[in-house]
Tab-separated table of C-alpha atoms in Angstrom:
chain	number	residue	atom	x	y	z
D	13	MET	CA	58.450	39.492	-13.177
D	14	GLN	CA	54.915	37.948	-14.222
D	15	LEU	CA	51.446	39.365	-12.705
D	16	VAL	CA	49.021	37.493	-14.202
D	17	GLN	CA	47.863	35.542	-16.721
D	18	THR	CA	44.576	34.894	-18.662
D	19	THR	CA	41.645	35.325	-21.080
D	20	ARG	CA	41.514	38.819	-22.077
D	21	ASP	CA	37.422	37.750	-21.661
D	22	ALA	CA	38.351	37.760	-17.306
D	23	LEU	CA	40.782	40.337	-16.973
D	24	LEU	CA	38.249	42.650	-18.907
D	25	LYS	CA	34.925	41.230	-16.047
D	26	PRO	CA	37.482	42.577	-12.152
D	27	LEU	CA	38.847	45.272	-14.633
D	28	SER	CA	35.294	46.450	-15.905
D	29	THR	CA	33.921	46.542	-12.620
D	30	VAL	CA	36.180	49.161	-10.321
D	31	ALA	CA	37.161	51.378	-13.741
D	32	GLY	CA	33.535	52.958	-13.441
D	33	ILE	CA	34.194	55.893	-10.915
D	34	VAL	CA	37.582	56.344	-12.488
D	35	GLU	CA	37.523	60.261	-12.994
D	36	ARG	CA	39.034	61.269	-16.574
D	37	ARG	CA	40.088	64.507	-14.778
D	38	ASN	CA	41.647	63.843	-11.422
D	39	THR	CA	43.653	66.567	-9.206
D	40	LEU	CA	45.212	63.530	-8.282
D	41	PRO	CA	47.121	61.878	-11.703
D	42	ILE	CA	46.989	58.651	-9.885
D	43	LEU	CA	43.221	58.750	-8.812
D	44	ALA	CA	43.052	58.137	-13.481
D	45	ASN	CA	45.139	54.772	-11.948
D	46	ILE	CA	43.941	51.974	-10.729
D	47	LEU	CA	45.860	49.775	-8.156
D	48	LEU	CA	46.462	45.802	-8.447
D	49	ARG	CA	47.555	44.258	-5.723
D	50	LYS	CA	49.077	41.011	-6.331
D	51	GLU	CA	49.200	38.111	-3.504
D	52	GLY	CA	49.957	34.718	-4.870
D	53	ASN	CA	47.302	33.741	-6.771
D	54	LYS	CA	45.199	36.419	-5.842
D	55	VAL	CA	44.769	39.491	-7.721
D	56	ALA	CA	42.665	42.332	-6.303
D	57	PHE	CA	41.456	45.641	-8.355
D	58	ILE	CA	40.751	48.855	-6.251
D	59	ALA	CA	40.123	51.974	-8.121
D	60	THR	CA	39.139	55.834	-6.037
D	61	ASP	CA	38.222	58.760	-6.359
D	62	LEU	CA	38.919	59.330	-2.485
D	63	GLU	CA	34.850	59.729	-2.154
D	64	VAL	CA	34.218	55.859	-3.468
D	65	GLN	CA	36.428	52.907	-3.531
D	66	ILE	CA	35.598	49.687	-5.546
D	67	THR	CA	37.610	46.350	-4.884
D	68	THR	CA	37.220	43.246	-7.085
D	69	HIS	CA	39.344	40.024	-7.182
D	70	ALA	CA	39.935	37.537	-8.935
D	71	GLU	CA	42.031	34.265	-8.830
D	72	PHE	CA	44.543	34.564	-12.360
D	73	GLY	CA	47.618	35.743	-10.304
D	74	VAL	CA	51.349	33.724	-11.232
D	75	GLY	CA	53.543	32.694	-9.052
D	76	ALA	CA	53.910	32.607	-5.027
D	77	GLU	CA	55.487	36.643	-5.405
D	78	ASN	CA	53.671	39.710	-4.114
D	79	GLU	CA	53.742	42.604	-5.786
D	80	SER	CA	51.335	45.802	-5.825
D	81	ILE	CA	51.450	48.303	-8.967
D	82	THR	CA	49.053	50.936	-9.841
D	83	VAL	CA	48.249	51.843	-14.218
D	84	ALA	CA	46.376	54.153	-16.108
D	85	ALA	CA	42.518	52.234	-15.628
D	86	ARG	CA	41.303	53.483	-19.136
D	87	LYS	CA	44.687	53.279	-21.224
D	88	LEU	CA	44.485	49.371	-19.476
D	89	LEU	CA	41.066	48.834	-20.280
D	90	ASP	CA	41.275	50.813	-23.630
D	91	ILE	CA	44.675	47.717	-24.878
D	92	LEU	CA	42.754	45.077	-23.357
D	93	ARG	CA	38.997	45.936	-25.429
D	94	ALA	CA	41.417	46.292	-28.525
D	95	LEU	CA	42.740	43.058	-28.703
D	96	PRO	CA	41.280	39.792	-29.775
D	97	GLU	CA	38.688	38.362	-27.654
D	98	ALA	CA	39.751	34.944	-27.632
D	99	GLY	CA	43.498	35.395	-26.821
D	100	GLU	CA	45.316	35.539	-23.777
D	101	VAL	CA	46.384	37.940	-21.776
D	102	LYS	CA	49.849	37.685	-19.771
D	103	LEU	CA	50.592	41.112	-17.572
D	104	GLY	CA	54.620	41.394	-16.163
D	105	LEU	CA	56.572	43.774	-14.365
D	106	ALA	CA	59.381	45.277	-15.732
D	107	SER	CA	61.834	48.313	-15.449
D	108	ALA	CA	58.313	49.773	-13.130
D	109	LYS	CA	56.351	49.789	-16.164
D	110	LEU	CA	53.550	46.787	-16.845
D	111	SER	CA	53.540	45.221	-20.048
D	112	VAL	CA	50.973	44.078	-21.683
D	113	GLN	CA	51.423	40.933	-23.940
D	114	SER	CA	48.653	38.819	-26.134
D	115	GLY	CA	49.709	36.737	-28.890
D	116	LYS	CA	51.932	38.936	-31.161
D	117	SER	CA	51.466	42.511	-29.737
D	118	ARG	CA	53.229	44.344	-27.222
D	119	PHE	CA	52.930	47.126	-24.803
D	120	ALA	CA	53.753	49.414	-22.171
D	121	LEU	CA	52.531	50.995	-19.834
D	122	GLN	CA	54.455	53.860	-17.508
D	123	THR	CA	53.482	52.866	-13.892
D	124	LEU	CA	53.101	54.396	-10.011
D	125	GLY	CA	54.134	52.822	-6.808
D	126	ALA	CA	51.188	52.085	-4.719
D	127	ALA	CA	52.330	53.386	-1.648
D	128	GLU	CA	51.311	56.359	-3.759
D	129	PHE	CA	46.957	54.977	-4.025
D	130	PRO	CA	45.212	56.977	-1.231
D	131	THR	CA	43.128	53.635	-0.515
D	132	VAL	CA	39.427	54.662	2.611
D	133	SER	CA	40.270	53.848	5.746
D	134	GLN	CA	37.439	52.027	7.153
D	135	PRO	CA	36.025	50.818	10.760
D	136	GLU	CA	36.975	47.938	12.788
D	137	LYS	CA	33.616	48.322	14.100
D	138	TRP	CA	30.571	49.495	12.056
D	139	ASP	CA	27.413	50.279	13.850
D	140	LEU	CA	24.831	48.570	11.696
D	141	SER	CA	24.457	45.306	9.699
D	142	PHE	CA	22.551	43.097	7.702
D	143	SER	CA	21.904	42.187	4.371
D	144	LEU	CA	19.664	42.483	1.465
D	145	PRO	CA	19.184	40.278	-2.131
D	146	GLN	CA	20.610	42.245	-4.708
D	147	LYS	CA	17.723	42.669	-6.824
D	148	THR	CA	15.534	43.765	-3.572
D	149	LEU	CA	18.264	46.731	-3.467
D	150	LYS	CA	18.762	47.294	-6.677
D	151	HIS	CA	14.576	47.934	-6.807
D	152	LEU	CA	15.042	50.587	-4.170
D	153	PHE	CA	17.187	52.452	-5.522
D	154	ASN	CA	15.857	52.029	-9.472
D	155	MET	CA	12.494	53.449	-7.200
D	156	VAL	CA	13.967	56.343	-6.463
D	157	HIS	CA	16.734	57.185	-7.995
D	158	PHE	CA	15.462	59.844	-10.663
D	159	ALA	CA	14.155	62.462	-8.216
D	160	MET	CA	17.634	62.744	-7.259
D	161	ALA	CA	19.100	66.381	-7.641
D	162	GLN	CA	21.644	67.101	-9.697
D	163	GLN	CA	24.810	69.335	-8.858
D	164	ASP	CA	22.438	71.316	-6.926
D	165	ILE	CA	24.025	73.543	-4.163
D	166	ARG	CA	21.483	71.888	-1.605
D	167	TYR	CA	24.206	68.744	-1.608
D	168	TYR	CA	22.300	67.110	0.961
D	169	LEU	CA	19.647	66.393	-1.897
D	170	ASN	CA	22.527	65.319	-4.327
D	171	GLY	CA	22.227	61.521	-3.095
D	172	LEU	CA	19.405	58.975	-2.237
D	173	LEU	CA	18.982	58.866	1.747
D	174	PHE	CA	18.707	55.771	3.832
D	175	VAL	CA	16.290	55.229	6.492
D	176	PHE	CA	16.752	51.460	8.582
D	177	GLU	CA	14.458	50.997	11.005
D	178	PRO	CA	13.132	47.690	12.838
D	179	GLY	CA	11.972	45.533	9.855
D	180	ARG	CA	12.145	47.683	7.389
D	181	VAL	CA	14.228	50.187	5.291
D	182	ARG	CA	13.099	53.227	3.274
D	183	ALA	CA	14.936	54.949	-0.010
D	184	VAL	CA	13.840	58.106	-0.271
D	185	ALA	CA	15.063	60.892	-2.898
D	186	THR	CA	14.141	64.674	-4.227
D	187	ASP	CA	15.201	67.521	-6.022
D	188	GLY	CA	12.758	70.278	-3.834
D	189	HIS	CA	10.294	69.869	-6.945
D	190	ARG	CA	9.188	65.862	-6.558
D	191	LEU	CA	10.257	62.903	-4.036
D	192	ALA	CA	9.916	59.415	-4.621
D	193	HIS	CA	9.586	56.822	-1.537
D	194	SER	CA	10.338	53.200	-1.406
D	195	GLY	CA	10.593	49.937	0.822
D	196	THR	CA	10.844	46.497	2.007
D	197	GLU	CA	11.058	44.381	4.518
D	198	VAL	CA	14.322	43.445	6.636
D	199	GLU	CA	15.495	41.047	8.818
D	200	GLY	CA	18.305	42.514	11.811
D	201	ILE	CA	17.767	45.934	12.694
D	202	GLU	CA	17.461	47.643	15.823
D	203	GLY	CA	16.958	51.113	16.498
D	204	ARG	CA	16.429	54.257	13.997
D	205	GLN	CA	19.266	55.685	12.277
D	206	GLU	CA	19.414	57.642	8.579
D	207	VAL	CA	22.292	58.025	6.132
D	208	ILE	CA	22.527	60.253	2.622
D	209	VAL	CA	24.352	57.796	0.177
D	210	PRO	CA	26.126	59.884	-2.948
D	211	ARG	CA	24.588	60.284	-6.204
D	212	LYS	CA	27.452	58.663	-8.254
D	213	THR	CA	27.870	55.721	-5.140
D	214	VAL	CA	23.563	54.326	-6.010
D	215	LEU	CA	24.965	55.286	-9.951
D	216	GLU	CA	27.245	52.462	-9.328
D	217	MET	CA	25.284	50.561	-7.747
D	218	GLN	CA	22.544	49.908	-9.843
D	219	ARG	CA	25.125	49.566	-12.714
D	220	LEU	CA	26.395	46.457	-10.214
D	221	LEU	CA	23.817	44.615	-9.105
D	222	GLY	CA	22.958	42.170	-10.501
D	223	ASP	CA	18.490	40.051	-11.116
D	224	THR	CA	19.339	37.729	-8.647
D	225	ASP	CA	18.626	36.015	-4.493
D	226	GLU	CA	22.841	36.337	-4.116
D	227	PRO	CA	22.725	38.859	-0.653
D	228	VAL	CA	24.738	42.196	0.091
D	229	ALA	CA	26.029	42.931	3.096
D	230	ILE	CA	25.525	45.841	4.290
D	231	ASP	CA	27.377	48.160	7.115
D	232	VAL	CA	27.024	51.348	7.973
D	233	ALA	CA	29.416	53.321	10.718
D	234	PRO	CA	29.900	57.262	11.369
D	235	GLY	CA	30.874	59.194	7.747
D	236	GLN	CA	30.955	55.521	5.620
D	237	ILE	CA	28.951	52.819	4.310
D	238	ARG	CA	29.706	49.152	2.677
D	239	PHE	CA	28.485	47.247	0.034
D	240	ARG	CA	29.880	43.999	-0.389
D	241	PHE	CA	27.941	41.128	-2.750
D	242	GLY	CA	29.749	38.189	-4.888
D	243	GLU	CA	33.870	39.476	-5.097
D	244	VAL	CA	32.471	43.301	-5.772
D	245	GLU	CA	33.318	45.534	-2.183
D	246	LEU	CA	32.544	49.241	-2.577
D	247	VAL	CA	33.353	51.870	0.404
D	248	SER	CA	31.365	54.792	0.184
D	249	LYS	CA	31.436	57.582	2.856
D	250	LEU	CA	28.028	59.280	3.492
D	251	VAL	CA	26.625	63.053	3.061
D	252	GLU	CA	26.312	65.129	6.154
D	253	GLY	CA	23.425	67.532	6.218
D	254	LYS	CA	20.353	67.423	7.364
D	255	PHE	CA	17.405	65.877	4.507
D	256	PRO	CA	13.725	66.961	4.371
D	257	ASP	CA	11.727	65.536	6.760
D	258	PHE	CA	9.864	63.254	4.344
D	259	THR	CA	6.943	62.572	5.854
D	260	ARG	CA	5.954	66.481	5.547
D	261	VAL	CA	5.994	66.230	2.160
D	262	ILE	CA	4.302	63.012	1.315
D	263	PRO	CA	0.367	63.386	1.275
D	264	THR	CA	-1.924	61.330	3.401
D	265	ASN	CA	-5.320	62.477	3.140
D	266	TYR	CA	-6.190	62.872	-0.449
D	267	THR	CA	-10.154	60.888	-1.180
D	268	ARG	CA	-10.003	62.005	-5.350
D	269	HIS	CA	-8.896	58.784	-6.428
D	270	PHE	CA	-8.191	57.506	-10.793
D	271	SER	CA	-5.910	54.421	-12.350
D	272	VAL	CA	-5.243	55.016	-15.317
D	273	SER	CA	-2.236	52.909	-18.047
D	274	ARG	CA	1.313	53.441	-17.676
D	275	GLU	CA	1.350	53.001	-21.525
D	276	ALA	CA	-1.335	54.668	-22.214
D	277	LEU	CA	-0.568	58.047	-20.509
D	278	GLN	CA	2.976	56.947	-20.937
D	279	GLY	CA	2.459	57.921	-24.442
D	280	SER	CA	0.642	60.433	-24.713
D	281	LEU	CA	3.138	62.458	-22.111
D	282	GLN	CA	5.304	61.936	-24.998
D	283	ARG	CA	2.784	63.308	-27.432
D	284	ALA	CA	2.805	66.592	-25.427
D	285	ALA	CA	6.172	67.031	-25.179
D	286	ILE	CA	7.353	67.744	-28.288
D	287	LEU	CA	5.841	71.051	-28.615
D	288	THR	CA	6.969	72.004	-25.214
D	289	THR	CA	10.357	73.974	-25.304
D	290	ASP	CA	13.204	73.160	-22.945
D	291	LYS	CA	12.929	76.088	-20.935
D	292	LEU	CA	9.338	74.708	-20.238
D	293	LYS	CA	8.649	71.220	-20.088
D	294	GLY	CA	5.386	72.267	-18.833
D	295	VAL	CA	1.963	70.162	-20.042
D	296	ARG	CA	-1.765	70.693	-18.508
D	297	LEU	CA	-4.030	68.052	-17.192
D	298	GLN	CA	-7.834	68.580	-17.626
D	299	LEU	CA	-9.694	66.325	-15.614
D	300	GLY	CA	-13.613	66.300	-16.149
D	301	GLU	CA	-15.925	63.568	-15.910
D	302	ASN	CA	-14.343	60.035	-16.748
D	303	LEU	CA	-11.925	61.936	-19.154
D	304	LEU	CA	-7.814	63.359	-18.804
D	305	ARG	CA	-7.017	65.414	-21.251
D	306	ILE	CA	-3.184	65.955	-21.494
D	307	SER	CA	-2.415	69.622	-23.819
D	308	SER	CA	0.990	71.248	-24.097
D	309	SER	CA	1.836	74.224	-26.120
D	310	ASN	CA	4.873	77.075	-26.858
D	311	ALA	CA	5.663	80.284	-27.600
D	312	GLU	CA	4.850	79.315	-31.619
D	313	GLN	CA	1.700	78.743	-30.564
D	314	GLU	CA	2.082	75.375	-31.601
D	315	GLU	CA	-1.093	72.929	-30.046
D	316	ALA	CA	-0.954	69.240	-28.615
D	317	GLN	CA	-3.875	67.548	-26.961
D	318	GLU	CA	-4.186	64.088	-25.530
D	319	GLU	CA	-7.578	62.420	-24.042
D	320	LEU	CA	-7.618	59.387	-22.361
D	321	ASP	CA	-10.537	57.609	-20.865
D	322	ILE	CA	-10.274	57.586	-17.152
D	323	ASP	CA	-12.703	56.340	-13.931
D	324	TYR	CA	-13.482	59.971	-12.356
D	325	ALA	CA	-16.051	61.335	-10.927
D	326	HIS	CA	-14.949	63.850	-8.636
D	327	GLU	CA	-14.778	67.877	-9.486
D	328	ALA	CA	-13.013	69.242	-12.188
D	329	LEU	CA	-9.757	70.236	-11.878
D	330	ASP	CA	-7.182	72.419	-14.601
D	331	VAL	CA	-3.311	71.917	-13.531
D	332	GLY	CA	0.516	72.492	-14.915
D	333	PHE	CA	3.291	70.353	-14.704
D	334	ASN	CA	6.488	69.517	-15.832
D	335	VAL	CA	6.533	66.628	-17.869
D	336	SER	CA	9.756	65.492	-17.386
D	337	TYR	CA	8.754	64.852	-13.918
D	338	LEU	CA	6.343	62.301	-15.121
D	339	LEU	CA	7.578	60.623	-17.470
D	340	ASP	CA	10.547	59.915	-14.793
D	341	VAL	CA	8.275	58.002	-13.342
D	342	LEU	CA	6.359	56.492	-15.931
D	343	ALA	CA	9.502	54.647	-17.396
D	344	ASN	CA	11.240	53.381	-14.123
D	345	VAL	CA	7.635	51.450	-12.598
D	346	LYS	CA	6.461	48.774	-14.569
D	347	THR	CA	3.302	48.300	-14.001
D	348	GLU	CA	-0.003	48.130	-15.986
D	349	THR	CA	-1.826	51.388	-14.167
D	350	VAL	CA	-0.721	53.610	-12.035
D	351	THR	CA	-3.131	55.002	-9.127
D	352	TRP	CA	-3.253	59.047	-9.290
D	353	SER	CA	-4.020	60.922	-5.680
D	354	VAL	CA	-5.402	64.616	-5.925
D	355	GLN	CA	-6.895	67.811	-4.411
D	356	PRO	CA	-9.157	70.614	-5.551
D	357	ASP	CA	-6.253	73.104	-5.125
D	358	VAL	CA	-4.442	73.937	-8.790
D	359	ASN	CA	-0.969	74.614	-5.692
D	360	ALA	CA	-1.227	71.023	-4.518
D	361	SER	CA	1.014	68.203	-5.635
D	362	ALA	CA	0.019	65.771	-6.882
D	363	LEU	CA	0.709	61.579	-5.360
D	364	ILE	CA	1.344	59.163	-7.525
D	365	THR	CA	1.114	55.033	-6.431
D	366	LEU	CA	1.318	51.504	-7.282
D	367	PRO	CA	-1.627	49.260	-6.988
D	368	ASP	CA	0.012	46.030	-6.299
D	369	ASP	CA	3.241	48.267	-3.684
D	370	ASP	CA	2.090	50.103	-0.619
D	371	GLN	CA	5.209	51.122	0.170
D	372	PHE	CA	6.244	53.270	-3.622
D	373	LYS	CA	4.618	56.697	-3.227
D	374	TYR	CA	5.782	59.792	-6.110
D	375	VAL	CA	4.987	63.112	-5.109
D	376	VAL	CA	5.193	66.387	-7.588
D	377	MET	CA	4.508	69.361	-7.369
D	378	PRO	CA	2.253	71.577	-9.611
D	379	MET	CA	4.382	74.638	-11.659
D	380	ARG	CA	2.202	77.282	-13.482
D	381	ILE	CA	0.879	77.387	-17.282
């Protein structure tokens, strides 16, 4: 029975969309597969890792029959990518194998029954529903994702905190050493709610979202969040746990500020970082009258020193930071200048803000060098 007939690129698009969450190693073999669900000319492509499920749709089914089957995601993707770009592709089902045909190329892939595929159940009613433009949601993710923890035993840090408030959505991420906060105005939210979105979901959404004004419908229920945009639907479990009180971490009483060119600071830090080691990524920042001196050294007694002219007329300050934490924020914000706020205390965190975005705040803890 023939299932699909279309161009190679038209078939690659939905497959590439959903295949991003397919794990190469799975305890359940069927999780390495994607589910193809054909209903007439409509075809749904579904992938899941039991935590996240992505579904996308296309209209290139052949015939009126309904059929569902699962097939190895990576093999099918690799075959399609290796086929000629201009070729037409036919997918068919015969003797429990998926046939792939294009020009004079033929492939037969093993399948597993659709009944075994563990789709994520969704609630009948969602507690919270609103929408944001794709580019706005992508911007929110981009401004904080780099501060998420990776494989921290405090599992609630391995994700991003969404705070839904009347008129506003906040996004917050922290790994315990630095914290990033951003926000945007929104309509349609009543009451206040906090949820933690897993790291994998955040990274997948960054990959899928476009820089467009097309809306993303966001729905929240206990333990679950759903994003719908274009032909894509992503459903994710939420991380359970209590996220740290970010309002206590963000300084509000700093009075010593200076602005600096983002590119100039980024370049100086990148050069100073060359002489740091993987174990000790520390750089020294020395603030003096209208001067910022950046220096680093290592066990071989090698040294790097950079100087930047700034508008600073407060007490001298000599403090150390993990250079990776500073470079992360400078790589993700796209403004010409950034504003630093400090306290005359080597144990006080630094606050980095942007002149044209009062929602963005980045707090980084100092380190001893």
